[in-house]
mmCIF file of C-alpha atoms in Angstrom:
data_model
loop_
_atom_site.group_PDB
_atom_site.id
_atom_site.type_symbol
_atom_site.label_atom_id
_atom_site.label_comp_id
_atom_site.label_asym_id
_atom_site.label_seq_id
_atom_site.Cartn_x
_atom_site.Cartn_y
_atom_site.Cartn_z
ATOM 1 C CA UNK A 5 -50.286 -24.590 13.155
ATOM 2 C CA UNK A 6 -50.540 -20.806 13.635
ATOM 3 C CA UNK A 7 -47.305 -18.791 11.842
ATOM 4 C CA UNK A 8 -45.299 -15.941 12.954
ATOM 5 C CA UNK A 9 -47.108 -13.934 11.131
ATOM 6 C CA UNK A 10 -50.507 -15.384 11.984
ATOM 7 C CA UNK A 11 -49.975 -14.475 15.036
ATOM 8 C CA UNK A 12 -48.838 -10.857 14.549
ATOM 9 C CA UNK A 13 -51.754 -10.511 12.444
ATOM 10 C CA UNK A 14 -54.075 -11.492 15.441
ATOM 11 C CA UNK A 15 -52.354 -8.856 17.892
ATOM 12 C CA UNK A 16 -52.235 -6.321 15.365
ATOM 13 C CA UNK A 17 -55.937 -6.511 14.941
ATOM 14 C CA UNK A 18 -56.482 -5.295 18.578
ATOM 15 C CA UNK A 19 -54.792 -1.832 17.519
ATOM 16 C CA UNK A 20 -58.225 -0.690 15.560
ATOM 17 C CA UNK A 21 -59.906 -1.523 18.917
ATOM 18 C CA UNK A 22 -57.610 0.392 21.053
ATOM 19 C CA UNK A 23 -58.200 3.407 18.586
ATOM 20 C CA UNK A 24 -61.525 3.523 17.663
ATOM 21 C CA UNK A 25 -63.204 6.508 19.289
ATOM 22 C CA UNK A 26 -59.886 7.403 20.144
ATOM 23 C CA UNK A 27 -58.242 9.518 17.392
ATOM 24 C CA UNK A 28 -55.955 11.744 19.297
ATOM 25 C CA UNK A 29 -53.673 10.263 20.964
ATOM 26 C CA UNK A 30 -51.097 12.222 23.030
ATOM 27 C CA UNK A 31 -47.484 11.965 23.168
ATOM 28 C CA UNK A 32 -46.064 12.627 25.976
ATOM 29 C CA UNK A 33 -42.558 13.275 27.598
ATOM 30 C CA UNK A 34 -42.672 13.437 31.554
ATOM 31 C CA UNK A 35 -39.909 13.572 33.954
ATOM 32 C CA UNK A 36 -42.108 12.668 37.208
ATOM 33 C CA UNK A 37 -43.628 9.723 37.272
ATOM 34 C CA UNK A 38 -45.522 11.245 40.390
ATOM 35 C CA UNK A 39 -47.311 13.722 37.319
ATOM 36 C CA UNK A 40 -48.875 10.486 35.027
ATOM 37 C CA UNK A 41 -52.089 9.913 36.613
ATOM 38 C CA UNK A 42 -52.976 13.757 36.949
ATOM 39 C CA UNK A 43 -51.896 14.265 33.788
ATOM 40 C CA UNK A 44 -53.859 11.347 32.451
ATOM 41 C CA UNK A 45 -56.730 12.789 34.468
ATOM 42 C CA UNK A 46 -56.414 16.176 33.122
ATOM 43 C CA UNK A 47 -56.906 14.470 29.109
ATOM 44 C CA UNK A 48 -59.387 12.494 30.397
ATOM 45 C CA UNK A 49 -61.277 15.306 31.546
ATOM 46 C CA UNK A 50 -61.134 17.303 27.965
ATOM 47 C CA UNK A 51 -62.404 14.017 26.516
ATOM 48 C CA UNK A 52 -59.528 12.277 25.370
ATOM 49 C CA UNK A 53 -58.533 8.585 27.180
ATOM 50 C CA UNK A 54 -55.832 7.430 25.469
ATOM 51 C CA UNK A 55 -52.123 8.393 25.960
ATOM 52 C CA UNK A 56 -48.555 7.311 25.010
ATOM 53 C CA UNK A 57 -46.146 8.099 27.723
ATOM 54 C CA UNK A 58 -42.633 7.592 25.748
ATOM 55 C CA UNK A 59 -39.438 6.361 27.125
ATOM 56 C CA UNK A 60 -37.511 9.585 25.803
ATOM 57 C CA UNK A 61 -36.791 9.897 29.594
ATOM 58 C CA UNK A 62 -35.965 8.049 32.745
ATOM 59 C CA UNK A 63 -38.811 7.963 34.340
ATOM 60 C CA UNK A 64 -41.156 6.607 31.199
ATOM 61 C CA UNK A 65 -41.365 3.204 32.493
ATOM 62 C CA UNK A 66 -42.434 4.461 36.141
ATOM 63 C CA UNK A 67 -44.840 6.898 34.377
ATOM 64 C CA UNK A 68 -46.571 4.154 32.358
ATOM 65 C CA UNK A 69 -47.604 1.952 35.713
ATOM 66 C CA UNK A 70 -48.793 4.924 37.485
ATOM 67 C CA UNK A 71 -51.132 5.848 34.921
ATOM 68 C CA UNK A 72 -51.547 2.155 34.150
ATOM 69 C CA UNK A 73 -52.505 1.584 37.471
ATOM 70 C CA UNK A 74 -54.192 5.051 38.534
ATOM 71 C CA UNK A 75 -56.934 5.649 36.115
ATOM 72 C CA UNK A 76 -58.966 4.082 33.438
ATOM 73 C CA UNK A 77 -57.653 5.501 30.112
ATOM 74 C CA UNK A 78 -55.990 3.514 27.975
ATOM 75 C CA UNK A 79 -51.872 4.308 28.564
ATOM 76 C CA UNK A 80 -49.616 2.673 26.089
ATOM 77 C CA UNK A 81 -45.532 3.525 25.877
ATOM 78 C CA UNK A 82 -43.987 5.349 23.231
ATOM 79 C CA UNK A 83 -40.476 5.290 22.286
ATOM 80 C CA UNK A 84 -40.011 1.325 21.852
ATOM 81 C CA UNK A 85 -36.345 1.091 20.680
ATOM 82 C CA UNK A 86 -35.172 -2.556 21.987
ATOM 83 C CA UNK A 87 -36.179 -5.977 23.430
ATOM 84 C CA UNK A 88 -35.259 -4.359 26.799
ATOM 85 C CA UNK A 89 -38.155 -1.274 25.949
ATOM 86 C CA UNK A 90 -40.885 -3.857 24.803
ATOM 87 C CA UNK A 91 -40.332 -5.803 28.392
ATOM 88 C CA UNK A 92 -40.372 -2.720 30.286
ATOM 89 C CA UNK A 93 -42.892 -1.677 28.720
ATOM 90 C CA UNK A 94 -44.753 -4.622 29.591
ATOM 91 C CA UNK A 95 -44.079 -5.344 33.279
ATOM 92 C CA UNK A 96 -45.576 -1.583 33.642
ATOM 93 C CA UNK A 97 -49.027 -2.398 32.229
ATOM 94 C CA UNK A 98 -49.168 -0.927 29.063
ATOM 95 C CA UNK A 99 -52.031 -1.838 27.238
ATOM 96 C CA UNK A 100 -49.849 -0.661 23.403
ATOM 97 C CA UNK A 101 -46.268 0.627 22.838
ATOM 98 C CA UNK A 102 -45.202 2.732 19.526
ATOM 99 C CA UNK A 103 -42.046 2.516 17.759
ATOM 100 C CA UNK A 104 -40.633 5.329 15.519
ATOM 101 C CA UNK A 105 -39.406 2.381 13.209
ATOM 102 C CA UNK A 106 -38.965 -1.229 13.682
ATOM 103 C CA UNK A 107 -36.335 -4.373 13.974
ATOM 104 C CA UNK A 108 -36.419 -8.026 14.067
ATOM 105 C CA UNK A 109 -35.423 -8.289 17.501
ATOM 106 C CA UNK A 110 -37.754 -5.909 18.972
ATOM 107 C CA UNK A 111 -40.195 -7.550 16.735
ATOM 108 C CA UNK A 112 -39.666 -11.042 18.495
ATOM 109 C CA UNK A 113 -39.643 -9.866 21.917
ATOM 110 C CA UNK A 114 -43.022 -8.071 21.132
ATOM 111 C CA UNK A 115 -44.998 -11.086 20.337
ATOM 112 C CA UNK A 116 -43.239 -13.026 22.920
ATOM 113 C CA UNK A 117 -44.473 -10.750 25.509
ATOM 114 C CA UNK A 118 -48.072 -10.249 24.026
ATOM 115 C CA UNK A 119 -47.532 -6.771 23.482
ATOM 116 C CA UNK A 120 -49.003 -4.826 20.447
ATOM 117 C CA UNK A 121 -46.319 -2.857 18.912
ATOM 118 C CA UNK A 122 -47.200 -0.275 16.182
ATOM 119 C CA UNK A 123 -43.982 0.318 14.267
ATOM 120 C CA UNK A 124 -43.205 3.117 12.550
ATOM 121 C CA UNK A 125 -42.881 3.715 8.487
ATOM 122 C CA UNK A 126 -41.395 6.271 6.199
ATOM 123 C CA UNK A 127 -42.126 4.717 2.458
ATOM 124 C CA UNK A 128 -43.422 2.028 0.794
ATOM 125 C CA UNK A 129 -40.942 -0.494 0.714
ATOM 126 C CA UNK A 130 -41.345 -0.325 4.594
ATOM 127 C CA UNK A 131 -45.596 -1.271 4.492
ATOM 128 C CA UNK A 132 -45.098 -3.811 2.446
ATOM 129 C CA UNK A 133 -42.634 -5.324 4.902
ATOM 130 C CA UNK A 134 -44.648 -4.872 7.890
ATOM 131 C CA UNK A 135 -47.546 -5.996 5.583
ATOM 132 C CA UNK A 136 -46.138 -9.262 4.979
ATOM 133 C CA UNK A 137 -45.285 -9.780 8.885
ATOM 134 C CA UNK A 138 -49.235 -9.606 9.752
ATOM 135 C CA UNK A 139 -49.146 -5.841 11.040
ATOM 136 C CA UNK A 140 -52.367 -3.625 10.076
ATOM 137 C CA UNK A 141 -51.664 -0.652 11.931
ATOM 138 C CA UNK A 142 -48.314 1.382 11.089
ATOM 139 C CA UNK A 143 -46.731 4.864 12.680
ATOM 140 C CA UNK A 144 -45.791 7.073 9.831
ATOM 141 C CA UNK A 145 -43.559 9.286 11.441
ATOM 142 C CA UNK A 146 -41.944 11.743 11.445
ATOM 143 C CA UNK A 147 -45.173 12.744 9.687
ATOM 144 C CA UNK A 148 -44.425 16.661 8.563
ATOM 145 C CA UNK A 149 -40.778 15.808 7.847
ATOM 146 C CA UNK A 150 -41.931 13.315 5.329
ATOM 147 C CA UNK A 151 -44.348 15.576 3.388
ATOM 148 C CA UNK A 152 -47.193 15.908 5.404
ATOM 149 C CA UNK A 153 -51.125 15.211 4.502
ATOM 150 C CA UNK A 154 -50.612 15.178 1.362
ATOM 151 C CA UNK A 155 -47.632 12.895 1.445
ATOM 152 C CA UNK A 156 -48.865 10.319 3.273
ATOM 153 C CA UNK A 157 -52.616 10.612 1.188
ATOM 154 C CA UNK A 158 -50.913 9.571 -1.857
ATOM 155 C CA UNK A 159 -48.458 7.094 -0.059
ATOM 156 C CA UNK A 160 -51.547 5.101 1.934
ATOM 157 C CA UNK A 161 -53.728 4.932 -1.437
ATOM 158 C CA UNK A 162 -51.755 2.003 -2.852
ATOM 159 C CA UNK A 163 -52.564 -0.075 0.391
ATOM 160 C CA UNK A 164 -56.296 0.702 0.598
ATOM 161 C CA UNK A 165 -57.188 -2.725 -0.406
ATOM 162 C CA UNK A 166 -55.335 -4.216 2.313
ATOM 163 C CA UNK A 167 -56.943 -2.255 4.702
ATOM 164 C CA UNK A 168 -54.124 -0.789 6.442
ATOM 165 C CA UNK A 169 -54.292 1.724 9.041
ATOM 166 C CA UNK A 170 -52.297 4.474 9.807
ATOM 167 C CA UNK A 171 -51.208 6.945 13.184
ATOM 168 C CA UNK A 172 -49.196 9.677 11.907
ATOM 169 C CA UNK A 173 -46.683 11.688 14.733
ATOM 170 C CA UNK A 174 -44.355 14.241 14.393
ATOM 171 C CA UNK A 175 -45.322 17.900 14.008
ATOM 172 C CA UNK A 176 -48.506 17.147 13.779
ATOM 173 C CA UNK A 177 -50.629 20.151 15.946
ATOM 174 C CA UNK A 178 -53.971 22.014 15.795
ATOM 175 C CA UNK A 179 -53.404 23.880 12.577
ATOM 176 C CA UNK A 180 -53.322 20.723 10.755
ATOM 177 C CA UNK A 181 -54.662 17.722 12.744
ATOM 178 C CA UNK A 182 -57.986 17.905 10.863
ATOM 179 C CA UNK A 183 -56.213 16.914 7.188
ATOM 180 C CA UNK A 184 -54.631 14.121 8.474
ATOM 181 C CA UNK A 185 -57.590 12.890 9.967
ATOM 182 C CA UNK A 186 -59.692 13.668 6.719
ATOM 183 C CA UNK A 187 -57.488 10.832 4.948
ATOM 184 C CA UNK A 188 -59.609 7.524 4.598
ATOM 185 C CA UNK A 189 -56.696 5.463 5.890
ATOM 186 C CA UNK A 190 -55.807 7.186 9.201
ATOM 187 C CA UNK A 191 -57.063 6.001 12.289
ATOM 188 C CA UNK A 192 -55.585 8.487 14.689
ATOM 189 C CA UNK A 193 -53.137 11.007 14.730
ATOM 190 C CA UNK A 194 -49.893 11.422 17.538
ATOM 191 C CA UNK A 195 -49.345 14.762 19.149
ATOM 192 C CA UNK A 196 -47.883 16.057 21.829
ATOM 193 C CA UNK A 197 -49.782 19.529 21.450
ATOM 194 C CA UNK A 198 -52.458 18.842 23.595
ATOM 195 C CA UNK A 199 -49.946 18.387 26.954
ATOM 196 C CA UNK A 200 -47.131 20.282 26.355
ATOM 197 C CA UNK A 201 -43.579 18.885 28.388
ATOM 198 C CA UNK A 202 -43.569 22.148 29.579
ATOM 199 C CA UNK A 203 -47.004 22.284 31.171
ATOM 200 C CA UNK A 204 -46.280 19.061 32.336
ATOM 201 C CA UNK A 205 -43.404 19.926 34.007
ATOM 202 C CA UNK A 206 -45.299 23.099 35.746
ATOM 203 C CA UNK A 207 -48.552 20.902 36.583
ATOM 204 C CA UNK A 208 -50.799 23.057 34.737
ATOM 205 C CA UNK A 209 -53.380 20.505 34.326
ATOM 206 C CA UNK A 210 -56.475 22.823 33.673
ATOM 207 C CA UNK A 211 -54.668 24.202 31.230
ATOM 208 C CA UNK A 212 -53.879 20.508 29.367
ATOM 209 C CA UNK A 213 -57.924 19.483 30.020
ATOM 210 C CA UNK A 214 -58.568 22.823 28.054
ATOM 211 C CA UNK A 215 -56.292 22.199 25.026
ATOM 212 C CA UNK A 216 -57.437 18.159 25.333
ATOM 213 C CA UNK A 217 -61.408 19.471 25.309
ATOM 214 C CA UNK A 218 -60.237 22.261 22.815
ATOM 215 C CA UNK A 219 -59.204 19.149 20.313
ATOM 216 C CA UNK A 220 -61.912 17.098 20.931
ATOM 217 C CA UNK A 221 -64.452 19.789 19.987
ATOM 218 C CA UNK A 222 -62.384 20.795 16.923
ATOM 219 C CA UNK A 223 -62.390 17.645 15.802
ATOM 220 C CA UNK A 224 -66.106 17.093 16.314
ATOM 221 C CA UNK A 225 -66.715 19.971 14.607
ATOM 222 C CA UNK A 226 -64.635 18.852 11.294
ATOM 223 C CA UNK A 227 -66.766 15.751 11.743
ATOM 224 C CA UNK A 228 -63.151 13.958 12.230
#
């Protein structure tokens, strides 16, 4: 009979999926739900078809089916604090959520609703917990705050063997996406710097396709 953790193991393993090809992933605050699929369009257009639309404000949820709904990227929700968040999050269509850590109740609800959850780590003792509950793909956040590139280089190299996966967020921009993407272990990085709140807000979307096209290439240059 499948376990708990057999079974987080098996939804876990659809996170590499949902990445691959995918290694920026944006981060996004929006306070008009009426702004997610031109805003998802806008990334899309740059090259870039994944986004996290977090539930840092009231109209997250809302935000999430719209975009969901409205285009063909892949639109996950960020910001994943309780049972309630996991089951919003999943009525809306998201297709992932993100947590900046990670509970036991938020855990349950998770794989009673189907939904992958990427929970977020700060050390070792963390992993190994989230390790032994069948996760393979862990948020090490806040990323900068917690030493950086180098930081989480040396903190993922104990793992290797296990073949854990990492998506670091927080303060994580264009100045130093590329060495956090350089580390064997990472599978994509969070940002919010390729769709500002503030150009959200003002609906500069040719703006947000030229930062989102403006990674992409970066990154294809650094062979990222």
């Amino acid at each position: 009979m499948p376990t708990r953790r057999d079974a987080q193991a098996e939804l876990s393993a659809t996170a590499r999926a949902l990445l691959r090809g995918n290694r920026v992933v944006p981060v996004i605050e929006i306070d008009d739900p009426a702004q997610a699929v031109p805003l998802t369009r806008a990334l899309a257009a740059g090259g870039i078809t994944i986004v996290e639309i977090t539930f840092r404000t009231s109209a997250g949820a809302d935000a999430v089916r719209a975009a969901a709904s409205g285009t063909d990227s892949i639109v996950g929700a960020g910001t994943l604090l309780t049972p309630s968040d996991v089951d919003a999050a999943a009525d809306a269509g998201a297709a992932f959520g993100v947590s900046p850590g990670w509970d036991p109740l938020t855990a349950a609800r998770a794989l009673e609703r189907g939904l992958l959850v990427i929970p977020g780590v700060t050390g070792a003792g963390e992993i190994q917990q989230r390790l032994a509950e069948g996760h393979t793909t862990v948020k090490f956040f806040p990323a900068e705050a917690n030493g950086g590139a180098a930081a989480l280089a040396q903190l993922s190299a104990p793992f290797a063997h296990t073949g854990l996966s990492f998506m670091p967020t927080g303060g994580i921009g264009a100045h130093n996406a590329a060495s956090y993407l350089a580390i064997p272990a990472v599978t994509a990085i969070g940002g919010s710097w390729v769709a500002p709140r503030a150009l959200v807000a003002a609906g500069e979307w040719a703006q947000i396709t030229a930062l989102a096209a403006g990674a992409t290439a970066a990154l294809s240059t650094a062979g990222a």
